[in-house]
Amino acid sequence: MTINQISIFLENKFGRLNEILSFLSKENIRVITATVADTSDYGILRLITSNQIKALQLLKENGVSANLNTVLAISVDSSIGKFAETIQCFTKAGISIEYMYCFSINQKAILVLRTNNIDAAHEVIRRYGMNNLSEAELNNL
Amino acid sequence: MTEKYWEEEIETMSRADLEKLQLERLKKTVAHASNSPFYKKLFAEKGLSADSIKTLDDLKKFPFTTKEDLRNNYPFGLAAVPMEDIVRLHSSSGTTGNPTVVLHTKNDLDAWANQVARCMYMVGVRKSDVFQNTSGYGMFTGGLGYQYGAELLGCLTVPAAAGNSKRQIKFIRDFGTTVLHTIPSYATRLAEVFQEEGLDPRKDSKLKIMCVGAEPHSEEQRKRIEELLGLKAYNCFGMSEMNGPGVAFECQEQNGLHIWEDMVIVEIINPETLEPVKDGEVGEMVLTTLRREAMPLIRYRTRDLTSFMPGECPCGRTHRRISRIKGRSDDMMIVKGVNIFPIQIERILMNFKELGMNYLITIDTVGNNDEMLVEVELGDLHTDDFTKLQSLTKEITRQLKDEILLTPKVKLVEKGSLPVSEGKAVRVKDLRKNH
């Protein structure tokens, strides 16, 4: 199963990240995880929050360039070699990882990734019995 | 008033009759202008008077009047009537030097309102319409100019004034607004706010006509406005020195703007040689007022670049058409020896659906070279893939290079981050030391 991720176009401008995050905190939306990828001119902020639909609407109301896209969240044990092992499964199946970020909670590492082939990725998850998290599960960690 | 025309007799007058009317009014205008201190002195110096006018061609004997003349004679040096007969003045912002002032008698205001009503009637606005004006009121002529025109036509008129988009949309919905007047950059802002509010202007409003003016804009931008809001957008031209809105306006053919030749004599000249250009050739528009009492202007150099469109218009109006304004002669940028108008850049940018409507061109000296930066707002984020964003930038750069013959740096910026003033959008910043 996939989860919704919000992507936000972010200019490299002092205070902008803070401004965007405070739109969310004011409305009691919890940020579960976030990452910023950047070039010299702009960046993309990727966010998973406790209420993606409401968060997206809020951001748009505040004139933020944002959209919703789907990514996979996989929970693995936070032990040596587990991360490598998981990625290897995708590589063996010929699937490219477009981008990935991870965070760790209660001895678990959560990988959030976007691949070039979502159906093939689901097949890999099923074959290796990976712990693929839903939005609700992610929210209750 | 007929089904199609506000003033059929004037709008469809034969060219011969129209020119006869012009000659008659020109003689009166020149005679009357000599009541103003400025023209009295000028005519005396040049040995000119109303008797110098035998044919329309004799207008060429008269020197041009420039914005500088208006500034140097600020505030009342061009008044041709006693001060007590002047009932209103409008003034330009005066961002560069003295502001310019334009004076009106009661008759001037009535003639202006009639001219605006004629334009609005031409694009299909009727008494039963609800007209909402998003122009700034006050000194900016787009406010009161449209207000009086729409009231004369008989519309229910909503003087919403500029800004506060959510409130504008509430008015549009609550009052059943059918006709809107905006500047082009604000038209698209409104479309965005409709979207942000989860509303579809086609279903959730009665809007059908939009008068778009005050800033030169491209055909591409018009099409986007029409698509975004689901209405017909008409290009209007006005300038405060010539009253304000209503000088020239598109008819329902949307192919060129009829300039009202019972109100002005139009010349288009080469700004370098000051000689008239051929039909179809771009030059600077020069206007002579024919009805103005408080402040007649003879051969006023507008700085606006346009061309006469040859041929007759299928709408039946005989007043000549000018092409949409190509820019102002002062807007022309010379970068690395190339002449560039902002509108050329706009035309390219408007073709990209991924982009928003606002852009800013900055020219600066880097080392010994002029460099151009084009910042353009992204619309809603269409991808979260860097490669796609980068290829978008590359494609914009390539197309701009084809158009303006030099390679600008293109930078995508966030929606809403570029300055939009309530009057006019800032499009060009020239930071070069020697400019």
XYZ file of C-alpha atoms in Angstrom:
576
model
C 0.000 0.000 0.000
C 1.078 3.570 -0.626
C 0.899 6.665 1.493
C 0.343 10.294 0.581
C 3.253 12.647 0.710
C 3.040 16.407 0.268
C 5.720 18.013 -1.911
C 6.278 21.721 -1.621
C 8.241 24.000 -3.916
C 10.485 26.053 -1.696
C 12.541 29.054 -2.697
C 15.885 29.438 -0.944
C 14.697 32.296 1.177
C 15.355 33.050 4.824
C 12.518 32.001 7.131
C 10.400 30.285 4.478
C 10.599 26.776 5.973
C 9.660 28.137 9.361
C 6.710 29.978 7.849
C 5.372 26.889 6.113
C 5.725 24.674 9.168
C 3.910 27.193 11.338
C 0.878 27.122 8.999
C 0.605 23.463 10.022
C 1.367 23.729 13.716
C -1.227 26.482 14.153
C -3.870 24.040 12.937
C -2.624 21.220 15.183
C -1.209 19.161 12.364
C 1.684 16.955 13.473
C 4.646 16.467 11.180
C 5.606 12.777 11.209
C 8.621 13.171 8.993
C 10.081 15.698 6.587
C 13.020 16.133 4.292
C 14.360 18.957 2.138
C 16.197 18.361 -1.104
C 17.739 21.448 -2.645
C 19.476 22.965 -5.640
C 21.170 26.377 -5.636
C 17.911 28.176 -6.471
C 15.146 26.201 -4.861
C 14.301 23.112 -2.908
C 11.527 20.619 -2.509
C 10.201 19.995 0.954
C 8.618 16.567 1.338
C 6.294 16.109 4.265
C 4.221 13.407 5.875
C 1.791 14.717 8.470
C -1.007 13.471 10.685
C -3.621 14.834 8.230
C -2.394 15.081 4.657
C -5.626 16.258 3.029
C -6.172 19.037 5.528
C -2.497 20.000 5.419
C -2.531 20.278 1.630
C -5.663 22.390 1.657
C -4.182 24.662 4.312
C -0.973 25.107 2.361
C -2.845 25.928 -0.838
C -4.999 28.458 0.985
C -1.776 30.115 2.042
C -0.609 30.289 -1.562
C 2.058 27.589 -1.275
C 2.950 25.656 -4.469
C 2.301 22.105 -3.310
C 0.983 18.794 -4.542
C 0.216 15.329 -3.288
C 2.057 12.235 -4.493
C 2.368 8.666 -3.424
C 5.347 6.961 -1.789
C 5.997 3.698 0.042
C 6.754 3.447 3.755
C 8.554 0.309 4.933
C 9.423 -0.503 8.517
C 12.644 -2.497 9.131
C 14.570 -3.512 12.275
C 17.153 -0.977 13.208
C 20.032 -3.481 13.091
C 23.226 -3.766 11.029
C 22.672 -4.809 7.430
C 18.857 -4.565 7.431
C 18.808 -1.350 5.420
C 21.200 -2.700 2.784
C 19.258 -5.948 2.576
C 15.975 -4.161 1.915
C 17.340 -1.913 -0.835
C 19.070 -4.928 -2.415
C 15.692 -6.628 -2.919
C 14.548 -3.718 -5.091
C 17.809 -3.564 -7.009
C 17.656 -7.291 -7.785
C 14.159 -6.785 -9.199
C 15.518 -4.016 -11.479
C 13.666 -1.230 -9.664
C 15.274 2.216 -9.341
C 14.863 4.323 -6.228
C 14.094 7.905 -7.310
C 14.520 9.268 -3.833
C 14.448 8.012 -0.288
C 14.624 9.262 3.272
C 14.333 7.518 6.586
C 13.668 8.117 10.233
C 13.833 5.947 13.237
C 11.352 5.366 16.055
C 11.151 2.703 18.827
C 14.071 0.575 17.508
C 12.421 0.610 14.072
C 13.757 2.353 10.999
C 11.100 3.654 8.616
C 12.153 3.985 4.998
C 10.107 6.299 2.818
C 10.832 5.745 -0.838
C 9.685 6.511 -4.299
C 10.501 4.057 -7.073
C 10.205 4.196 -10.827
C 7.700 1.320 -10.840
C 5.128 1.153 -8.093
C 3.544 -2.151 -9.175
C 6.869 -3.974 -9.339
C 7.789 -2.479 -5.953
C 4.587 -3.863 -4.430
C 5.462 -7.262 -5.850
C 8.886 -7.124 -4.154
C 7.260 -6.111 -0.844
C 4.864 -9.046 -1.069
C 7.528 -11.593 -2.092
C 9.919 -10.693 0.755
C 7.138 -10.131 3.317
C 8.267 -6.593 4.081
C 6.411 -4.565 6.675
C 4.669 -2.020 4.415
C 2.963 0.656 6.542
C -0.364 2.334 5.891
C -1.002 5.997 6.668
C -2.913 5.030 9.817
C -0.102 2.764 11.012
C 2.440 5.487 10.421
C 0.310 7.910 12.380
C 0.091 5.542 15.372
C 3.774 4.639 15.674
C -28.657 53.469 -28.737
C -29.370 50.472 -30.963
C -29.051 46.768 -30.353
C -25.398 46.800 -31.364
C -24.166 50.371 -30.975
C -24.191 52.881 -28.149
C -23.963 55.743 -30.679
C -24.490 54.230 -34.108
C -24.222 57.483 -36.008
C -20.781 58.289 -34.615
C -19.441 54.743 -34.435
C -20.289 53.916 -38.066
C -19.808 57.386 -39.579
C -18.222 57.383 -43.054
C -14.507 58.189 -43.069
C -15.171 61.388 -45.035
C -17.696 62.617 -42.465
C -15.465 61.557 -39.596
C -12.548 63.521 -41.022
C -14.769 66.540 -41.565
C -15.823 66.338 -37.929
C -12.176 65.994 -36.880
C -11.130 69.075 -38.856
C -13.917 71.142 -37.353
C -13.061 70.015 -33.838
C -9.311 70.407 -34.387
C -9.732 74.067 -35.320
C -11.786 74.645 -32.196
C -9.276 72.766 -30.058
C -6.315 74.774 -31.283
C -8.192 78.052 -30.785
C -9.242 76.964 -27.316
C -5.791 75.606 -26.336
C -4.273 79.056 -26.744
C -6.149 80.017 -23.572
C -3.648 77.982 -21.565
C -0.387 79.676 -20.516
C 1.645 76.801 -21.978
C 0.102 76.744 -25.470
C -0.302 80.528 -25.621
C 3.465 80.914 -25.294
C 4.251 77.992 -27.579
C 1.932 79.129 -30.376
C 3.251 82.701 -30.156
C 6.839 81.464 -30.458
C 6.052 79.307 -33.487
C 3.639 81.739 -35.110
C 0.801 79.223 -35.005
C -2.921 79.672 -34.466
C -6.251 78.096 -35.406
C -5.811 79.792 -38.811
C -2.814 77.532 -39.449
C -5.265 74.631 -39.773
C -6.821 74.324 -43.226
C -6.667 70.546 -43.555
C -6.027 67.726 -41.099
C -2.532 67.467 -42.504
C -1.746 70.929 -41.139
C -1.633 69.406 -37.668
C 1.938 68.359 -38.547
C 3.016 72.015 -38.353
C 2.481 71.882 -34.605
C 5.208 70.740 -32.232
C 4.741 67.668 -30.049
C 3.666 67.942 -26.442
C 5.522 65.585 -24.101
C 5.172 64.252 -20.590
C 8.085 66.557 -19.722
C 5.951 69.542 -20.745
C 3.224 68.355 -18.392
C 5.737 67.958 -15.575
C 7.397 71.313 -16.203
C 4.028 73.049 -16.123
C 2.832 71.236 -13.032
C 0.186 71.642 -11.750
C -2.020 74.109 -13.683
C 0.097 75.441 -16.567
C -1.998 73.668 -19.204
C -5.401 74.750 -17.911
C -7.367 76.329 -20.760
C -10.411 77.324 -18.703
C -10.769 79.440 -15.547
C -9.924 77.434 -12.435
C -13.490 77.716 -11.159
C -14.721 75.643 -14.129
C -12.440 72.737 -13.258
C -14.274 70.129 -11.224
C -11.754 67.314 -10.889
C -8.114 66.488 -11.300
C -6.312 63.194 -11.619
C -2.622 62.796 -11.101
C -0.066 60.191 -12.068
C 2.001 58.502 -9.390
C 5.059 60.594 -10.178
C 7.543 57.857 -9.355
C 10.069 59.644 -11.575
C 10.100 63.380 -10.910
C 7.109 65.709 -10.711
C 3.761 63.997 -11.136
C 1.578 64.941 -14.081
C -1.849 66.398 -13.527
C -4.888 66.121 -15.771
C -7.766 68.557 -15.315
C -11.450 68.070 -16.121
C -14.495 70.278 -16.494
C -17.986 68.904 -15.952
C -18.342 68.481 -19.734
C -15.017 66.635 -19.877
C -16.214 64.164 -17.265
C -19.510 63.636 -19.100
C -17.722 63.044 -22.408
C -15.348 60.614 -20.705
C -18.173 58.655 -19.074
C -19.904 58.475 -22.462
C -16.718 57.173 -24.076
C -16.341 54.427 -21.459
C -20.031 53.507 -21.806
C -19.578 53.284 -25.584
C -16.668 50.867 -25.113
C -18.494 48.699 -22.610
C -21.628 48.593 -24.768
C -19.441 47.512 -27.688
C -18.270 44.383 -25.872
C -21.823 43.476 -24.911
C -22.308 45.097 -21.511
C -25.958 46.107 -21.004
C -28.108 47.865 -18.430
C -29.033 44.528 -16.854
C -25.401 43.662 -16.066
C -23.694 43.834 -12.710
C -20.329 45.494 -13.103
C -17.589 45.079 -10.503
C -14.534 47.311 -10.693
C -11.342 45.978 -9.098
C -9.313 49.061 -10.006
C -7.848 51.246 -7.354
C -10.064 54.298 -6.902
C -8.671 57.709 -6.115
C -6.046 59.182 -8.391
C -5.857 56.075 -10.588
C -8.286 56.751 -13.449
C -9.362 53.112 -13.801
C -11.527 53.525 -10.708
C -13.746 56.565 -11.266
C -13.425 56.344 -15.065
C -15.160 52.981 -15.204
C -17.511 53.862 -12.373
C -19.113 56.778 -14.225
C -19.098 54.927 -17.550
C -20.863 51.882 -16.131
C -23.378 54.016 -14.255
C -24.180 55.981 -17.419
C -24.748 52.685 -19.195
C -27.084 51.761 -16.368
C -25.288 48.774 -14.832
C -25.512 47.976 -11.169
C -21.993 49.095 -10.329
C -19.905 47.617 -7.521
C -16.919 49.853 -6.651
C -15.040 46.986 -4.982
C -11.661 48.694 -5.626
C -8.348 46.862 -5.540
C -7.185 43.956 -3.426
C -8.730 41.513 -0.949
C -9.394 38.698 -3.391
C -11.599 36.643 -1.079
C -13.901 39.612 -0.636
C -13.909 40.227 -4.412
C -15.068 36.645 -4.931
C -17.711 36.964 -2.250
C -19.054 40.079 -4.036
C -18.934 38.331 -7.406
C -21.046 35.501 -5.981
C -23.379 37.461 -3.707
C -24.162 40.291 -6.128
C -24.203 38.143 -9.275
C -21.413 40.094 -10.972
C -21.385 39.514 -14.735
C -18.748 42.016 -15.842
C -15.393 42.612 -14.219
C -12.683 45.181 -14.827
C -9.153 44.229 -13.775
C -5.534 44.589 -14.683
C -4.147 41.426 -16.332
C -1.926 40.361 -13.435
C -4.898 40.572 -11.068
C -7.171 38.563 -13.377
C -5.011 35.523 -12.887
C -4.639 36.132 -9.181
C -8.432 36.013 -8.921
C -8.520 32.743 -10.853
C -6.046 31.282 -8.352
C -8.136 32.383 -5.402
C -11.267 30.852 -6.934
C -9.309 27.606 -7.053
C -7.969 27.948 -3.516
C -11.521 28.427 -2.291
C -12.513 25.224 -4.066
C -14.727 27.174 -6.501
C -15.112 26.957 -10.264
C -15.756 30.393 -11.791
C -17.755 28.754 -14.606
C -20.234 27.179 -12.206
C -19.935 29.306 -9.117
C -20.179 32.743 -10.724
C -22.117 34.534 -13.452
C -19.024 36.210 -14.896
C -19.116 36.517 -18.681
C -17.173 39.630 -19.675
C -13.905 41.027 -18.460
C -12.366 44.336 -19.432
C -8.626 44.010 -19.065
C -6.439 47.070 -19.148
C -3.799 49.365 -17.663
C -0.906 47.038 -18.466
C 0.169 45.871 -21.910
C -0.481 42.150 -22.165
C -0.141 39.510 -24.803
C -2.712 37.501 -26.758
C -1.406 34.431 -24.886
C -2.210 36.034 -21.563
C -5.724 36.909 -22.748
C -6.311 33.292 -23.746
C -5.180 32.086 -20.337
C -7.446 34.537 -18.568
C -10.381 33.388 -20.714
C -9.619 29.725 -20.056
C -9.068 30.144 -16.341
C -12.211 32.147 -15.696
C -14.512 30.931 -18.474
C -15.379 34.363 -19.897
C -14.562 36.716 -22.769
C -11.717 39.107 -22.023
C -11.413 42.376 -23.936
C -8.310 44.473 -24.145
C -8.765 48.130 -23.320
C -6.374 51.004 -23.678
C -6.364 54.200 -21.757
C -4.003 56.694 -20.242
C -4.612 59.391 -17.687
C -3.366 62.128 -20.038
C -6.229 61.152 -22.365
C -8.749 60.980 -19.473
C -8.105 57.362 -18.611
C -9.850 54.166 -19.727
C -11.884 54.246 -22.922
C -9.436 55.762 -25.415
C -9.375 52.548 -27.468
C -11.142 49.240 -26.907
C -11.537 45.913 -28.613
C -14.878 45.079 -30.162
C -16.358 41.566 -30.078
C -14.122 40.556 -32.993
C -11.182 40.669 -30.521
C -8.927 41.744 -33.325
C -7.473 45.160 -32.660
C -8.711 48.102 -30.599
C -10.980 50.757 -32.129
C -9.623 54.133 -31.229
C -12.374 56.752 -31.021
C -11.469 59.246 -33.687
C -14.284 61.643 -32.849
C -12.431 62.177 -29.560
C -8.791 62.127 -30.689
C -6.665 62.438 -33.804
C -4.254 59.530 -33.941
C -0.801 59.601 -35.484
C 1.788 56.844 -35.241
C 5.359 58.032 -35.677
C 8.834 56.591 -35.736
C 10.165 57.713 -32.323
C 13.627 58.359 -33.779
C 12.821 60.238 -37.001
C 9.435 61.561 -35.765
C 8.016 60.830 -39.235
C 4.729 58.931 -39.655
C 5.066 55.167 -40.097
C 3.205 53.125 -42.695
C 0.017 51.239 -41.801
C 0.966 48.026 -40.054
C 4.363 49.352 -38.976
C 5.013 49.766 -35.242
C 5.648 53.232 -33.896
C 4.801 55.604 -31.078
C 1.207 56.758 -30.836
C 0.651 60.517 -30.805
C -2.769 61.824 -29.810
C -4.523 65.163 -30.120
C -7.649 65.678 -28.030
C -10.716 66.951 -29.885
C -13.274 67.488 -27.124
C -11.219 68.364 -24.068
C -12.125 71.689 -22.416
C -10.036 71.894 -19.262
C -6.785 70.645 -20.733
C -6.552 70.202 -24.497
C -3.400 68.415 -25.653
C -1.946 68.874 -29.119
C 0.149 66.024 -30.543
C 0.815 64.386 -27.206
C 3.532 61.729 -27.375
C 2.070 58.777 -25.504
C 5.271 56.643 -25.496
C 3.006 53.681 -26.241
C 4.015 51.557 -29.197
C 1.398 50.224 -31.557
C 0.490 50.066 -35.245
C -2.562 50.830 -37.355
C -4.367 47.702 -38.474
C -5.254 47.989 -42.137
C -8.700 47.114 -43.492
C -12.272 47.438 -42.270
C -13.593 45.736 -39.173
C -16.517 43.320 -39.668
C -18.253 44.939 -36.678
C -19.159 47.914 -38.863
C -17.356 50.564 -36.850
C -15.331 52.926 -39.013
C -12.937 54.176 -36.345
C -9.527 52.727 -37.078
C -8.063 49.860 -35.127
C -4.697 49.817 -33.426
C -2.881 46.613 -32.515
C -2.545 45.688 -28.855
C 0.089 47.856 -27.200
C 3.529 46.380 -27.834
C 5.069 48.153 -24.869
C 6.167 51.657 -24.106
C 9.046 53.230 -25.915
C 10.520 53.749 -22.422
C 10.058 50.024 -21.656
C 12.477 48.957 -24.318
C 15.552 47.387 -22.788
C 18.828 47.335 -24.641
C 20.755 44.344 -23.365
C 24.050 43.425 -25.014
C 23.007 45.642 -27.901
C 19.721 43.807 -28.457
C 16.404 45.681 -28.267
C 13.991 43.748 -26.075
C 10.451 44.426 -24.883
C 9.064 42.738 -21.762
C 6.007 41.644 -23.749
C 8.206 39.355 -25.892
C 9.277 37.522 -22.766
C 5.736 37.390 -21.461
C 4.456 35.773 -24.656
C 6.878 32.874 -24.211
C 6.217 32.417 -20.501
C 2.436 32.335 -20.976
C 2.751 29.283 -23.197
C 3.923 27.153 -20.279
C 0.957 25.732 -18.368
C 3.244 24.878 -15.448
C 3.920 28.550 -14.815
C 1.892 31.178 -13.016
C 1.299 34.627 -14.454
C 3.812 36.822 -12.702
C 7.357 37.387 -13.761
C 10.172 39.825 -13.126
C 13.047 40.679 -15.431
C 16.208 41.946 -13.750
C 19.127 43.287 -15.728
C 22.445 43.797 -14.021
C 26.086 44.215 -14.867
C 28.188 41.209 -13.951
C 31.858 41.918 -14.654
C 31.696 43.846 -17.908
C 28.622 42.074 -19.196
C 24.919 42.715 -19.010
C 23.082 39.757 -17.601
C 19.375 39.136 -17.623
C 17.566 37.204 -14.935
C 13.987 36.116 -15.548
C 12.185 35.062 -12.403
C 8.847 33.432 -12.982
C 6.288 32.108 -10.545
C 5.435 28.452 -10.657
C 1.746 27.561 -10.681
C 0.589 24.633 -8.596
C 3.480 22.213 -8.252
C 3.067 19.776 -11.152
C 5.819 17.366 -10.154
C 8.120 16.631 -7.259
C 10.824 15.456 -9.589
C 13.889 17.723 -9.796
C 14.770 16.496 -13.256
C 11.417 17.659 -14.565
C 11.756 21.051 -12.901
C 15.214 21.408 -14.365
C 14.117 20.459 -17.855
C 11.284 22.987 -17.542
C 13.848 25.688 -16.766
C 15.956 24.568 -19.708
C 13.042 24.623 -22.125
C 11.985 28.128 -20.997
C 15.567 29.325 -21.440
C 15.769 27.804 -24.920
C 12.526 29.388 -26.105
C 13.463 32.772 -24.636
C 16.798 32.627 -26.391
C 15.064 32.000 -29.708
C 12.868 35.036 -29.135
C 15.266 37.617 -27.694
C 18.570 36.307 -29.098
C 20.414 36.205 -25.803
C 20.430 33.644 -23.044
C 18.818 34.782 -19.818
C 19.137 32.996 -16.509
C 15.723 31.578 -15.687
C 14.712 31.052 -12.090
C 11.513 29.446 -10.880
C 10.080 31.107 -7.795
C 7.195 30.418 -5.462
C 3.668 31.418 -6.339
C 2.838 34.846 -4.939
C 6.436 35.798 -4.237
C 6.907 38.466 -6.918
C 5.751 42.012 -6.246
C 2.279 42.898 -7.548
C 1.343 46.422 -6.621
C -2.311 47.365 -6.512
C -1.788 49.581 -9.522
C 0.529 47.898 -11.956
C 2.827 44.898 -11.747
C 6.558 45.535 -11.670
C 8.017 43.712 -14.673
C 11.501 45.085 -15.176
C 14.282 46.072 -12.797
C 17.347 47.582 -14.405
C 20.208 47.597 -11.900
C 22.916 48.546 -14.366
C 25.000 51.482 -13.156
C 25.027 53.335 -16.468
C 21.256 53.228 -16.957
